[in-house]
mmCIF file of C-alpha atoms and ligand atoms in Angstrom:
data_model
loop_
_atom_site.group_PDB
_atom_site.id
_atom_site.type_symbol
_atom_site.label_atom_id
_atom_site.label_comp_id
_atom_site.label_asym_id
_atom_site.label_seq_id
_atom_site.Cartn_x
_atom_site.Cartn_y
_atom_site.Cartn_z
ATOM 1 C CA MET B 160 -22.688 -2.397 -85.211
ATOM 2 C CA SER B 161 -20.756 -0.420 -86.446
ATOM 3 C CA ALA B 162 -19.227 3.124 -85.166
ATOM 4 C CA THR B 163 -21.086 4.616 -88.281
ATOM 5 C CA GLU B 164 -24.095 3.638 -87.608
ATOM 6 C CA GLY B 165 -24.476 6.086 -84.819
ATOM 7 C CA GLN B 166 -24.267 6.238 -81.131
ATOM 8 C CA PRO B 167 -26.258 3.947 -78.422
ATOM 9 C CA ALA B 168 -28.688 5.750 -76.128
ATOM 10 C CA PHE B 169 -26.582 6.699 -73.334
ATOM 11 C CA ALA B 170 -28.919 4.471 -70.748
ATOM 12 C CA SER B 171 -27.925 0.928 -72.789
ATOM 13 C CA ARG B 172 -23.807 1.929 -73.277
ATOM 14 C CA VAL B 173 -23.958 2.304 -68.566
ATOM 15 C CA ALA B 174 -25.428 -1.423 -69.099
ATOM 16 C CA THR B 175 -22.623 -2.607 -71.872
ATOM 17 C CA ALA B 176 -20.514 -1.326 -69.281
ATOM 18 C CA ALA B 177 -22.366 -3.035 -66.450
ATOM 19 C CA LYS B 178 -22.119 -6.629 -67.853
ATOM 20 C CA LYS B 179 -18.583 -6.378 -67.368
ATOM 21 C CA VAL B 180 -16.146 -8.975 -64.662
ATOM 22 C CA LEU B 181 -15.801 -6.824 -62.529
ATOM 23 C CA SER B 182 -13.404 -8.175 -59.379
ATOM 24 C CA THR B 183 -13.737 -11.603 -59.028
ATOM 25 C CA LYS B 184 -11.803 -11.693 -55.702
ATOM 26 C CA ALA B 185 -13.793 -9.024 -54.139
ATOM 27 C CA GLU B 186 -16.988 -11.500 -55.809
ATOM 28 C CA ARG B 187 -15.809 -14.303 -52.744
ATOM 29 C CA PHE B 188 -16.716 -11.958 -49.764
ATOM 30 C CA THR B 189 -19.486 -10.120 -48.650
ATOM 31 C CA GLU B 190 -19.583 -6.872 -46.605
ATOM 32 C CA SER B 191 -18.204 -6.837 -43.630
ATOM 33 C CA VAL B 192 -21.351 -8.729 -40.830
ATOM 34 C CA ILE B 193 -20.032 -6.296 -38.116
ATOM 35 C CA ARG B 194 -20.221 -2.908 -39.455
ATOM 36 C CA GLU B 195 -23.533 -3.914 -41.562
ATOM 37 C CA MET B 196 -24.933 -4.505 -37.538
ATOM 38 C CA THR B 197 -24.288 -1.093 -36.762
ATOM 39 C CA ARG B 198 -26.059 0.464 -39.936
ATOM 40 C CA LEU B 199 -29.093 -1.906 -38.327
ATOM 41 C CA ALA B 200 -28.923 -0.854 -34.630
ATOM 42 C CA PHE B 201 -28.764 2.749 -36.685
ATOM 43 C CA GLU B 202 -31.952 1.870 -38.596
ATOM 44 C CA HIS B 203 -33.770 -0.245 -35.319
ATOM 45 C CA ASN B 204 -33.395 1.904 -32.854
ATOM 46 C CA ALA B 205 -31.338 -0.680 -31.047
ATOM 47 C CA VAL B 206 -28.496 -0.589 -28.211
ATOM 48 C CA ASN B 207 -25.556 -1.655 -30.972
ATOM 49 C CA MET B 208 -23.044 -3.781 -29.043
ATOM 50 C CA ALA B 209 -22.305 -5.832 -32.192
ATOM 51 C CA GLN B 210 -18.827 -3.270 -33.431
ATOM 52 C CA GLY B 211 -16.903 -3.080 -30.676
ATOM 53 C CA TYR B 212 -15.758 0.725 -30.107
ATOM 54 C CA PRO B 213 -16.577 2.079 -26.986
ATOM 55 C CA ASP B 214 -19.160 4.933 -26.670
ATOM 56 C CA TYR B 215 -17.736 7.143 -24.144
ATOM 57 C CA PRO B 216 -15.732 10.405 -24.638
ATOM 58 C CA ALA B 217 -11.180 9.731 -25.721
ATOM 59 C CA PRO B 218 -8.921 10.336 -22.753
ATOM 60 C CA ALA B 219 -9.089 14.189 -22.240
ATOM 61 C CA GLU B 220 -4.687 14.044 -22.956
ATOM 62 C CA ILE B 221 -5.023 12.333 -26.170
ATOM 63 C CA LYS B 222 -7.451 15.206 -27.835
ATOM 64 C CA GLU B 223 -5.858 17.268 -26.588
ATOM 65 C CA ALA B 224 -2.354 16.515 -27.656
ATOM 66 C CA ALA B 225 -4.584 15.984 -31.102
ATOM 67 C CA ARG B 226 -5.272 19.797 -31.203
ATOM 68 C CA GLN B 227 -2.381 20.811 -29.999
ATOM 69 C CA ALA B 228 -0.300 19.374 -33.320
ATOM 70 C CA ILE B 229 -3.322 20.915 -35.494
ATOM 71 C CA ALA B 230 -2.543 24.082 -34.318
ATOM 72 C CA ASP B 231 1.488 23.582 -34.460
ATOM 73 C CA ASP B 232 0.752 22.543 -38.054
ATOM 74 C CA TYR B 233 1.618 18.725 -38.549
ATOM 75 C CA ASN B 234 -0.641 19.214 -41.123
ATOM 76 C CA GLN B 235 0.981 17.789 -44.395
ATOM 77 C CA TYR B 236 2.163 14.209 -44.756
ATOM 78 C CA ALA B 237 4.701 12.687 -42.643
ATOM 79 C CA ILE B 238 7.035 10.393 -43.832
ATOM 80 C CA THR B 239 4.885 7.531 -45.477
ATOM 81 C CA TRP B 240 6.074 4.372 -42.807
ATOM 82 C CA GLY B 241 5.095 7.113 -40.618
ATOM 83 C CA ALA B 242 6.309 10.726 -38.238
ATOM 84 C CA LYS B 243 9.114 9.530 -36.936
ATOM 85 C CA GLU B 244 8.660 10.408 -33.516
ATOM 86 C CA LEU B 245 5.960 8.145 -33.482
ATOM 87 C CA ARG B 246 8.314 4.960 -34.960
ATOM 88 C CA ASP B 247 10.724 5.742 -32.413
ATOM 89 C CA ALA B 248 7.642 6.085 -29.050
ATOM 90 C CA ILE B 249 6.708 2.250 -31.171
ATOM 91 C CA ALA B 250 9.650 0.852 -30.988
ATOM 92 C CA ARG B 251 10.330 1.940 -26.783
ATOM 93 C CA LYS B 252 6.793 1.102 -25.958
ATOM 94 C CA PHE B 253 7.685 -2.113 -27.512
ATOM 95 C CA GLU B 254 11.111 -2.498 -25.547
ATOM 96 C CA ARG B 255 9.613 -1.142 -22.680
ATOM 97 C CA THR B 256 6.944 -3.878 -22.423
ATOM 98 C CA GLN B 257 8.309 -6.803 -24.353
ATOM 99 C CA GLY B 258 11.483 -6.655 -23.849
ATOM 100 C CA VAL B 259 11.911 -6.597 -27.850
ATOM 101 C CA ARG B 260 13.842 -4.073 -29.340
ATOM 102 C CA VAL B 261 13.256 -3.129 -32.913
ATOM 103 C CA ASP B 262 14.644 0.059 -34.969
ATOM 104 C CA PRO B 263 12.075 2.586 -35.672
ATOM 105 C CA GLU B 264 14.073 3.783 -38.980
ATOM 106 C CA ARG B 265 13.711 -0.068 -41.111
ATOM 107 C CA GLU B 266 11.244 -1.798 -38.768
ATOM 108 C CA VAL B 267 8.361 0.260 -37.923
ATOM 109 C CA THR B 268 5.558 1.434 -40.061
ATOM 110 C CA VAL B 269 2.532 3.363 -39.530
ATOM 111 C CA CYS B 270 -0.677 2.521 -41.127
ATOM 112 C CA CYS B 271 -4.004 3.674 -41.563
ATOM 113 C CA GLY B 272 -5.424 1.457 -38.381
ATOM 114 C CA SER B 273 -4.234 -2.094 -37.993
ATOM 115 C CA THR B 274 -6.654 -3.373 -40.398
ATOM 116 C CA GLU B 275 -4.665 -1.538 -43.136
ATOM 117 C CA ALA B 276 -1.189 -3.010 -40.753
ATOM 118 C CA MET B 277 -2.748 -7.017 -41.725
ATOM 119 C CA MET B 278 -3.648 -5.327 -45.906
ATOM 120 C CA ALA B 279 -0.432 -4.093 -46.193
ATOM 121 C CA THR B 280 1.229 -7.154 -44.566
ATOM 122 C CA MET B 281 -0.279 -9.581 -46.312
ATOM 123 C CA MET B 282 0.038 -8.124 -49.952
ATOM 124 C CA GLY B 283 4.071 -7.328 -49.113
ATOM 125 C CA ILE B 284 3.800 -11.109 -47.965
ATOM 126 C CA ILE B 285 1.721 -13.174 -50.435
ATOM 127 C CA ASN B 286 2.515 -14.935 -53.246
ATOM 128 C CA PRO B 287 -0.169 -16.686 -54.779
ATOM 129 C CA GLY B 288 -0.648 -19.903 -53.472
ATOM 130 C CA ASP B 289 1.327 -19.292 -50.813
ATOM 131 C CA GLU B 290 -0.698 -21.267 -47.284
ATOM 132 C CA VAL B 291 -1.769 -18.687 -44.763
ATOM 133 C CA VAL B 292 -2.748 -21.032 -41.164
ATOM 134 C CA ILE B 293 -5.075 -19.266 -39.414
ATOM 135 C CA PHE B 294 -7.074 -19.703 -36.664
ATOM 136 C CA GLU B 295 -10.741 -20.138 -35.757
ATOM 137 C CA PRO B 296 -13.591 -18.135 -35.118
ATOM 138 C CA HIS B 297 -11.675 -15.197 -36.697
ATOM 139 C CA TYR B 298 -11.469 -11.874 -36.855
ATOM 140 C CA GLU B 299 -13.219 -10.763 -40.179
ATOM 141 C CA ASN B 300 -11.091 -8.910 -41.983
ATOM 142 C CA TYR B 301 -8.506 -12.474 -42.417
ATOM 143 C CA GLY B 302 -11.141 -13.119 -44.652
ATOM 144 C CA PRO B 303 -10.664 -10.569 -47.135
ATOM 145 C CA ASP B 304 -7.378 -9.556 -46.325
ATOM 146 C CA THR B 305 -6.349 -13.799 -47.223
ATOM 147 C CA ILE B 306 -8.467 -13.307 -50.784
ATOM 148 C CA LEU B 307 -7.473 -9.970 -52.243
ATOM 149 C CA SER B 308 -3.317 -10.993 -51.341
ATOM 150 C CA GLY B 309 -4.274 -14.610 -52.792
ATOM 151 C CA ALA B 310 -3.198 -16.931 -49.924
ATOM 152 C CA SER B 311 -4.706 -20.147 -49.828
ATOM 153 C CA PRO B 312 -6.090 -20.081 -45.932
ATOM 154 C CA ARG B 313 -5.276 -23.522 -43.732
ATOM 155 C CA PHE B 314 -8.521 -23.114 -41.240
ATOM 156 C CA VAL B 315 -7.690 -24.748 -37.670
ATOM 157 C CA GLN B 316 -10.198 -25.153 -34.922
ATOM 158 C CA LEU B 317 -9.928 -23.268 -31.594
ATOM 159 C CA ARG B 318 -12.900 -25.588 -29.506
ATOM 160 C CA PRO B 319 -15.078 -24.093 -27.205
ATOM 161 C CA PRO B 320 -15.451 -23.235 -23.722
ATOM 162 C CA ASP B 321 -11.480 -22.873 -23.294
ATOM 163 C CA TRP B 322 -11.368 -22.301 -27.199
ATOM 164 C CA SER B 323 -7.695 -24.644 -26.803
ATOM 165 C CA PHE B 324 -6.557 -25.901 -30.614
ATOM 166 C CA ASP B 325 -5.390 -29.129 -31.367
ATOM 167 C CA ARG B 326 -1.691 -29.511 -31.307
ATOM 168 C CA GLU B 327 -1.765 -32.615 -34.231
ATOM 169 C CA GLU B 328 -4.123 -30.278 -36.243
ATOM 170 C CA LEU B 329 -1.894 -27.681 -36.191
ATOM 171 C CA ALA B 330 1.054 -28.990 -37.042
ATOM 172 C CA ARG B 331 -1.072 -31.037 -40.463
ATOM 173 C CA ALA B 332 -2.015 -27.925 -41.450
ATOM 174 C CA PHE B 333 1.486 -26.162 -41.623
ATOM 175 C CA GLY B 334 3.941 -27.843 -44.932
ATOM 176 C CA PRO B 335 6.159 -26.541 -47.404
ATOM 177 C CA ARG B 336 3.742 -23.093 -48.612
ATOM 178 C CA THR B 337 3.254 -22.357 -45.742
ATOM 179 C CA LYS B 338 3.861 -18.705 -45.841
ATOM 180 C CA ALA B 339 2.913 -17.711 -42.416
ATOM 181 C CA ILE B 340 -0.152 -18.139 -38.916
ATOM 182 C CA ILE B 341 -2.241 -15.282 -37.936
ATOM 183 C CA VAL B 342 -2.432 -15.007 -34.065
ATOM 184 C CA ASN B 343 -5.086 -13.494 -33.017
ATOM 185 C CA THR B 344 -3.372 -12.474 -29.034
ATOM 186 C CA PRO B 345 -5.995 -11.591 -27.303
ATOM 187 C CA ASN B 346 -8.038 -13.235 -29.272
ATOM 188 C CA ASN B 347 -11.705 -11.217 -30.873
ATOM 189 C CA PRO B 348 -14.263 -12.680 -31.107
ATOM 190 C CA THR B 349 -13.626 -15.594 -28.089
ATOM 191 C CA GLY B 350 -10.845 -13.607 -25.669
ATOM 192 C CA LYS B 351 -8.653 -16.204 -25.786
ATOM 193 C CA VAL B 352 -5.093 -15.282 -24.990
ATOM 194 C CA PHE B 353 -2.383 -17.371 -25.786
ATOM 195 C CA SER B 354 -0.731 -19.690 -22.680
ATOM 196 C CA ARG B 355 3.360 -19.227 -23.231
ATOM 197 C CA GLU B 356 3.490 -23.053 -24.014
ATOM 198 C CA GLU B 357 0.632 -22.366 -27.215
ATOM 199 C CA LEU B 358 3.138 -19.726 -28.541
ATOM 200 C CA GLU B 359 5.802 -21.835 -28.288
ATOM 201 C CA TYR B 360 3.887 -24.704 -29.598
ATOM 202 C CA ILE B 361 3.202 -22.613 -32.818
ATOM 203 C CA ARG B 362 7.064 -21.223 -32.595
ATOM 204 C CA ASP B 363 8.421 -23.681 -33.442
ATOM 205 C CA LEU B 364 5.678 -25.280 -36.469
ATOM 206 C CA CYS B 365 7.341 -21.844 -38.358
ATOM 207 C CA VAL B 366 11.218 -22.349 -37.255
ATOM 208 C CA ARG B 367 10.766 -26.373 -39.164
ATOM 209 C CA TRP B 368 8.528 -24.582 -41.611
ATOM 210 C CA ASN B 369 10.294 -21.707 -42.098
ATOM 211 C CA ALA B 370 6.921 -19.373 -41.736
ATOM 212 C CA PHE B 371 6.569 -16.448 -40.543
ATOM 213 C CA ALA B 372 4.108 -15.354 -37.376
ATOM 214 C CA VAL B 373 1.487 -12.371 -37.968
ATOM 215 C CA THR B 374 0.535 -11.353 -35.188
ATOM 216 C CA ASP B 375 -2.696 -8.866 -34.899
ATOM 217 C CA GLU B 376 -1.705 -7.645 -30.524
ATOM 218 C CA ILE B 377 -4.654 -4.319 -30.858
ATOM 219 C CA TYR B 378 -5.963 -6.479 -27.574
ATOM 220 C CA GLU B 379 -2.705 -6.125 -25.523
ATOM 221 C CA HIS B 380 -4.112 -4.208 -22.840
ATOM 222 C CA ILE B 381 -7.168 -6.392 -23.041
ATOM 223 C CA ILE B 382 -6.624 -8.415 -20.470
ATOM 224 C CA TYR B 383 -8.095 -9.910 -16.918
ATOM 225 C CA ASP B 384 -7.515 -11.742 -13.815
ATOM 226 C CA GLY B 385 -3.806 -11.423 -14.075
ATOM 227 C CA THR B 386 -3.312 -12.812 -17.813
ATOM 228 C CA ARG B 387 -0.584 -11.765 -19.703
ATOM 229 C CA HIS B 388 -0.047 -10.569 -22.858
ATOM 230 C CA ILE B 389 2.882 -12.297 -24.481
ATOM 231 C CA SER B 390 3.964 -11.705 -27.669
ATOM 232 C CA MET B 391 5.706 -13.760 -30.078
ATOM 233 C CA ALA B 392 8.497 -11.701 -31.136
ATOM 234 C CA SER B 393 10.038 -11.876 -27.839
ATOM 235 C CA LEU B 394 10.065 -15.782 -27.950
ATOM 236 C CA ASP B 395 13.629 -16.973 -28.547
ATOM 237 C CA GLY B 396 14.210 -17.752 -32.252
ATOM 238 C CA MET B 397 10.687 -15.482 -33.353
ATOM 239 C CA ARG B 398 12.484 -12.033 -33.524
ATOM 240 C CA ASP B 399 12.746 -12.060 -36.823
ATOM 241 C CA ARG B 400 9.670 -13.795 -38.227
ATOM 242 C CA THR B 401 7.833 -12.174 -36.469
ATOM 243 C CA ILE B 402 5.780 -9.395 -37.842
ATOM 244 C CA THR B 403 3.358 -7.717 -34.901
ATOM 245 C CA ILE B 404 0.327 -5.224 -36.006
ATOM 246 C CA ASN B 405 -0.850 -3.109 -33.254
ATOM 247 C CA GLY B 406 -2.835 0.386 -33.193
ATOM 248 C CA MET B 407 -4.267 3.283 -31.067
ATOM 249 C CA SER B 408 -7.327 2.089 -31.612
ATOM 250 C CA LYS B 409 -8.408 -0.107 -28.585
ATOM 251 C CA THR B 410 -5.766 1.149 -26.091
ATOM 252 C CA TYR B 411 -6.763 4.593 -26.352
ATOM 253 C CA SER B 412 -9.964 4.328 -26.731
ATOM 254 C CA VAL B 413 -10.310 6.146 -30.375
ATOM 255 C CA THR B 414 -11.657 3.494 -32.760
ATOM 256 C CA GLY B 415 -12.499 6.752 -35.877
ATOM 257 C CA TRP B 416 -8.455 7.863 -35.574
ATOM 258 C CA ARG B 417 -6.782 5.107 -37.331
ATOM 259 C CA VAL B 418 -3.466 4.828 -36.313
ATOM 260 C CA GLY B 419 -2.061 1.710 -36.599
ATOM 261 C CA TRP B 420 1.271 -0.415 -36.820
ATOM 262 C CA VAL B 421 3.331 -2.867 -38.181
ATOM 263 C CA ILE B 422 6.694 -3.887 -36.447
ATOM 264 C CA ALA B 423 8.706 -5.973 -39.257
ATOM 265 C CA PRO B 424 12.183 -7.236 -39.969
ATOM 266 C CA PRO B 425 13.758 -4.927 -42.970
ATOM 267 C CA ASP B 426 13.309 -7.481 -45.456
ATOM 268 C CA ALA B 427 9.190 -7.899 -44.372
ATOM 269 C CA ALA B 428 9.349 -4.200 -44.320
ATOM 270 C CA THR B 429 10.705 -3.500 -46.882
ATOM 271 C CA PRO B 430 7.794 -4.695 -49.113
ATOM 272 C CA ILE B 431 5.075 -4.219 -46.577
ATOM 273 C CA ARG B 432 6.478 -0.511 -46.683
ATOM 274 C CA LYS B 433 5.690 0.367 -50.172
ATOM 275 C CA VAL B 434 2.364 -1.255 -50.265
ATOM 276 C CA HIS B 435 1.207 0.941 -47.055
ATOM 277 C CA ASP B 436 2.330 3.762 -49.526
ATOM 278 C CA PHE B 437 0.814 3.481 -52.713
ATOM 279 C CA MET B 438 -2.218 2.621 -50.533
ATOM 280 C CA THR B 439 -2.294 5.368 -48.095
ATOM 281 C CA VAL B 440 0.026 6.913 -48.486
ATOM 282 C CA GLY B 441 -0.547 7.553 -44.600
ATOM 283 C CA ALA B 442 -1.815 8.278 -41.815
ATOM 284 C CA ALA B 443 -3.173 11.544 -40.768
ATOM 285 C CA ALA B 444 -0.252 13.363 -39.043
ATOM 286 C CA PRO B 445 -1.288 15.601 -36.534
ATOM 287 C CA LEU B 446 -2.863 12.286 -34.771
ATOM 288 C CA GLN B 447 0.207 10.552 -35.600
ATOM 289 C CA GLN B 448 1.708 13.778 -32.869
ATOM 290 C CA ALA B 449 -1.425 12.560 -30.129
ATOM 291 C CA GLY B 450 0.203 9.074 -30.424
ATOM 292 C CA VAL B 451 3.606 10.102 -29.566
ATOM 293 C CA MET B 452 1.890 11.244 -26.392
ATOM 294 C CA ALA B 453 -0.196 8.794 -25.453
ATOM 295 C CA LEU B 454 2.533 6.059 -25.986
ATOM 296 C CA GLU B 455 4.327 7.456 -23.054
ATOM 297 C CA LEU B 456 1.117 7.085 -20.711
ATOM 298 C CA PRO B 457 2.147 5.893 -17.168
ATOM 299 C CA PRO B 458 1.786 2.329 -16.895
ATOM 300 C CA SER B 459 -0.683 3.397 -14.251
ATOM 301 C CA TYR B 460 -3.280 4.259 -17.241
ATOM 302 C CA TYR B 461 -3.051 0.775 -19.073
ATOM 303 C CA GLN B 462 -4.107 -0.663 -15.545
ATOM 304 C CA LYS B 463 -7.049 1.169 -15.302
ATOM 305 C CA LEU B 464 -7.661 0.669 -18.598
ATOM 306 C CA ALA B 465 -8.103 -3.514 -18.100
ATOM 307 C CA GLU B 466 -9.772 -3.016 -15.131
ATOM 308 C CA GLY B 467 -12.200 -0.511 -16.305
ATOM 309 C CA TYR B 468 -12.744 -3.225 -18.959
ATOM 310 C CA GLN B 469 -12.916 -6.991 -16.624
ATOM 311 C CA ALA B 470 -15.475 -4.407 -14.349
ATOM 312 C CA LYS B 471 -18.150 -4.093 -17.482
ATOM 313 C CA ARG B 472 -16.357 -8.000 -18.567
ATOM 314 C CA ASP B 473 -18.238 -9.537 -15.360
ATOM 315 C CA ARG B 474 -21.493 -6.907 -15.358
ATOM 316 C CA MET B 475 -21.979 -8.174 -19.488
ATOM 317 C CA LEU B 476 -21.761 -11.176 -18.224
ATOM 318 C CA GLY B 477 -24.344 -11.672 -15.218
ATOM 319 C CA ILE B 478 -26.325 -9.933 -18.345
ATOM 320 C CA LEU B 479 -25.974 -12.970 -20.763
ATOM 321 C CA THR B 480 -26.131 -15.053 -18.548
ATOM 322 C CA GLY B 481 -28.920 -13.900 -16.497
ATOM 323 C CA ALA B 482 -31.024 -13.771 -19.805
ATOM 324 C CA GLY B 483 -30.444 -17.644 -20.324
ATOM 325 C CA PHE B 484 -27.130 -17.149 -22.911
ATOM 326 C CA ARG B 485 -24.086 -20.080 -22.376
ATOM 327 C CA CYS B 486 -21.208 -16.973 -21.965
ATOM 328 C CA PHE B 487 -17.319 -18.251 -22.899
ATOM 329 C CA LYS B 488 -15.560 -15.747 -19.953
ATOM 330 C CA PRO B 489 -12.721 -13.998 -21.845
ATOM 331 C CA SER B 490 -9.425 -13.581 -20.199
ATOM 332 C CA GLY B 491 -8.782 -10.541 -23.189
ATOM 333 C CA ALA B 492 -10.327 -8.431 -25.725
ATOM 334 C CA TYR B 493 -13.685 -6.090 -25.076
ATOM 335 C CA TYR B 494 -16.693 -9.401 -26.587
ATOM 336 C CA ILE B 495 -18.026 -12.174 -25.629
ATOM 337 C CA MET B 496 -18.620 -15.355 -27.104
ATOM 338 C CA THR B 497 -22.057 -17.178 -26.370
ATOM 339 C CA ASP B 498 -23.646 -20.208 -27.467
ATOM 340 C CA ILE B 499 -27.509 -19.755 -28.391
ATOM 341 C CA SER B 500 -28.792 -23.635 -27.765
ATOM 342 C CA ASN B 501 -31.287 -22.052 -25.180
ATOM 343 C CA PHE B 502 -32.860 -20.142 -27.919
ATOM 344 C CA ASP B 503 -35.642 -21.944 -29.952
ATOM 345 C CA PHE B 504 -33.544 -20.109 -33.480
ATOM 346 C CA PRO B 505 -32.437 -22.173 -36.196
ATOM 347 C CA ASP B 506 -29.600 -20.365 -37.003
ATOM 348 C CA ASP B 507 -27.549 -17.795 -35.693
ATOM 349 C CA VAL B 508 -28.442 -15.425 -38.265
ATOM 350 C CA SER B 509 -32.145 -15.769 -37.774
ATOM 351 C CA PHE B 510 -31.557 -15.435 -34.229
ATOM 352 C CA ALA B 511 -28.847 -12.069 -34.168
ATOM 353 C CA GLN B 512 -31.888 -10.626 -37.115
ATOM 354 C CA ASN B 513 -34.477 -11.033 -34.539
ATOM 355 C CA LEU B 514 -32.892 -10.223 -31.302
ATOM 356 C CA VAL B 515 -31.813 -6.851 -33.569
ATOM 357 C CA GLU B 516 -35.230 -6.027 -35.030
ATOM 358 C CA LYS B 517 -37.691 -7.439 -31.926
ATOM 359 C CA ILE B 518 -35.561 -7.462 -28.907
ATOM 360 C CA GLY B 519 -33.722 -3.934 -29.910
ATOM 361 C CA VAL B 520 -30.608 -5.309 -29.322
ATOM 362 C CA ALA B 521 -27.534 -5.819 -31.816
ATOM 363 C CA ALA B 522 -25.071 -8.391 -31.590
ATOM 364 C CA VAL B 523 -22.995 -9.506 -34.164
ATOM 365 C CA PRO B 524 -23.682 -13.558 -36.371
ATOM 366 C CA GLY B 525 -21.005 -16.391 -34.856
ATOM 367 C CA SER B 526 -20.752 -17.676 -38.074
ATOM 368 C CA SER B 527 -19.102 -14.150 -39.464
ATOM 369 C CA PHE B 528 -15.915 -15.406 -37.893
ATOM 370 C CA TYR B 529 -15.986 -18.999 -39.403
ATOM 371 C CA ASP B 530 -15.586 -20.071 -43.259
ATOM 372 C CA ASP B 531 -17.165 -22.914 -42.812
ATOM 373 C CA PRO B 532 -20.869 -20.412 -41.672
ATOM 374 C CA THR B 533 -22.289 -24.319 -40.003
ATOM 375 C CA MET B 534 -19.656 -23.916 -37.192
ATOM 376 C CA GLY B 535 -21.572 -20.522 -36.013
ATOM 377 C CA ALA B 536 -24.922 -21.494 -36.325
ATOM 378 C CA ARG B 537 -24.895 -21.314 -32.343
ATOM 379 C CA GLN B 538 -22.810 -17.917 -31.581
ATOM 380 C CA VAL B 539 -23.485 -15.178 -30.941
ATOM 381 C CA ARG B 540 -20.533 -12.528 -29.741
ATOM 382 C CA PHE B 541 -21.834 -9.384 -28.111
ATOM 383 C CA THR B 542 -19.226 -6.188 -27.392
ATOM 384 C CA PHE B 543 -19.040 -4.937 -23.647
ATOM 385 C CA CYS B 544 -16.458 -1.544 -24.497
ATOM 386 C CA LYS B 545 -20.368 0.430 -23.744
ATOM 387 C CA LYS B 546 -20.424 2.556 -20.953
ATOM 388 C CA GLU B 547 -23.237 2.019 -18.050
ATOM 389 C CA SER B 548 -26.211 3.496 -19.305
ATOM 390 C CA THR B 549 -25.682 1.071 -22.240
ATOM 391 C CA LEU B 550 -25.172 -1.620 -20.340
ATOM 392 C CA ALA B 551 -28.143 -0.859 -18.394
ATOM 393 C CA ALA B 552 -30.568 -0.254 -21.594
ATOM 394 C CA CYS B 553 -28.982 -3.507 -22.980
ATOM 395 C CA ALA B 554 -29.667 -5.308 -19.537
ATOM 396 C CA GLU B 555 -33.468 -4.111 -19.682
ATOM 397 C CA LYS B 556 -34.257 -4.908 -23.239
ATOM 398 C CA LEU B 557 -32.620 -8.332 -23.260
ATOM 399 C CA SER B 558 -34.930 -9.521 -20.028
ATOM 400 C CA ARG B 559 -38.073 -9.703 -22.194
ATOM 401 C CA LEU B 560 -36.075 -12.326 -24.510
ATOM 402 C CA ARG B 561 -37.031 -15.405 -23.468
ATOM 403 C CA PRO B 562 -35.589 -18.650 -23.730
ATOM 404 C CA SER B 563 -37.210 -22.035 -24.806
HETATM 405 N N1 LIG C 807 -12.243 -4.868 -34.258
HETATM 406 C C1 LIG C 807 -13.912 -4.388 -34.442
HETATM 407 C C2 LIG C 807 -15.202 -5.795 -34.061
HETATM 408 O O1 LIG C 807 -14.671 -6.538 -34.217
HETATM 409 C C3 LIG C 807 -14.524 -3.006 -35.188
HETATM 410 C C4 LIG C 807 -13.496 -3.225 -36.086
HETATM 411 C C5 LIG C 807 -13.716 -2.972 -37.297
HETATM 412 O O2 LIG C 807 -15.023 -2.363 -37.530
HETATM 413 N N2 LIG C 807 -13.157 -1.735 -38.568
HETATM 414 O O3 LIG C 807 -15.893 -4.837 -33.766
#
């Protein structure tokens, strides 16, 4: 039809527009199952043990610092790669806790949460066809991070019960096209904390294949039974090939503030900063200011945080074991991966669906953490960063569950 034959009706123009092929990259991943489970928890009035965010108040002094920052008029854009005082505080804390000295002027970039930090990192360092090694089960965001940045993932299994990896399998995943390996320690969803020996083995592969280690250390202070968190950047030879991702969310119980950061050597920080700037310009200025105060909290703050979560972990292990789950005890982070073989369900998704609809507890199906969903078909993840009344409600509801 030519333009002179008259305008097509509005509805048919909309229909024509809808036929356009939209992003084929976005078609390759689903919406976040973790966040979907939170929506279902609200819908079914279920106890939300799915998404990892605290349901108790954030520390009073941090909230007061944010209020004060707004009153003091930190209300316009901060420098795109982060307020100087916050970058300085991040550099000081990294040196204090991990002994790694970084230049806040060139090596620290503040982002909107570690989610953006990871995406900006991947978009900043990856070319199409580059390979990225990813341990699985893995935090679900790494899938879309890989697809949107154009990387080809190479998955390496962490195997229960201790979530160790096969060294040969890892070595085989590296090659001349490897741009990076993603290491998440303490690990979501397994609670694994990588040992120095494991990190050194990974280090040797990174050096051999000239690859970056991108390490997501967001749970660094949530660690149990005297286990130590070791930053990859602190290992000999890794200072300049490690990109460390972290943030305020988990350490200071402010997951909604969206303040995270990337610590990267200058050659990597330059493209990461550009991607970050054009994606978000910057994280909320007054909340960055509150971060300056938070990052100077004394060691006792972190000790109490870990002790509090260890008690919750033990409580949740008791609840889940009592209800018939086989639990893999975490050494860090605030999740418990479970095996659901004792229950008569075809897979993790139908189990989680029944759990949220009929029992009233939301959890995350294990398949969300694997490339191949069948790998997670016997697993379900529970979080325990919840107040005692929530844990008690979870216990009460799960007591209605009947193992077969
Ligand atoms: N890290 C949290 C989890 O795994 C959720 C983070 C998020 O939803 N952005 O549950």
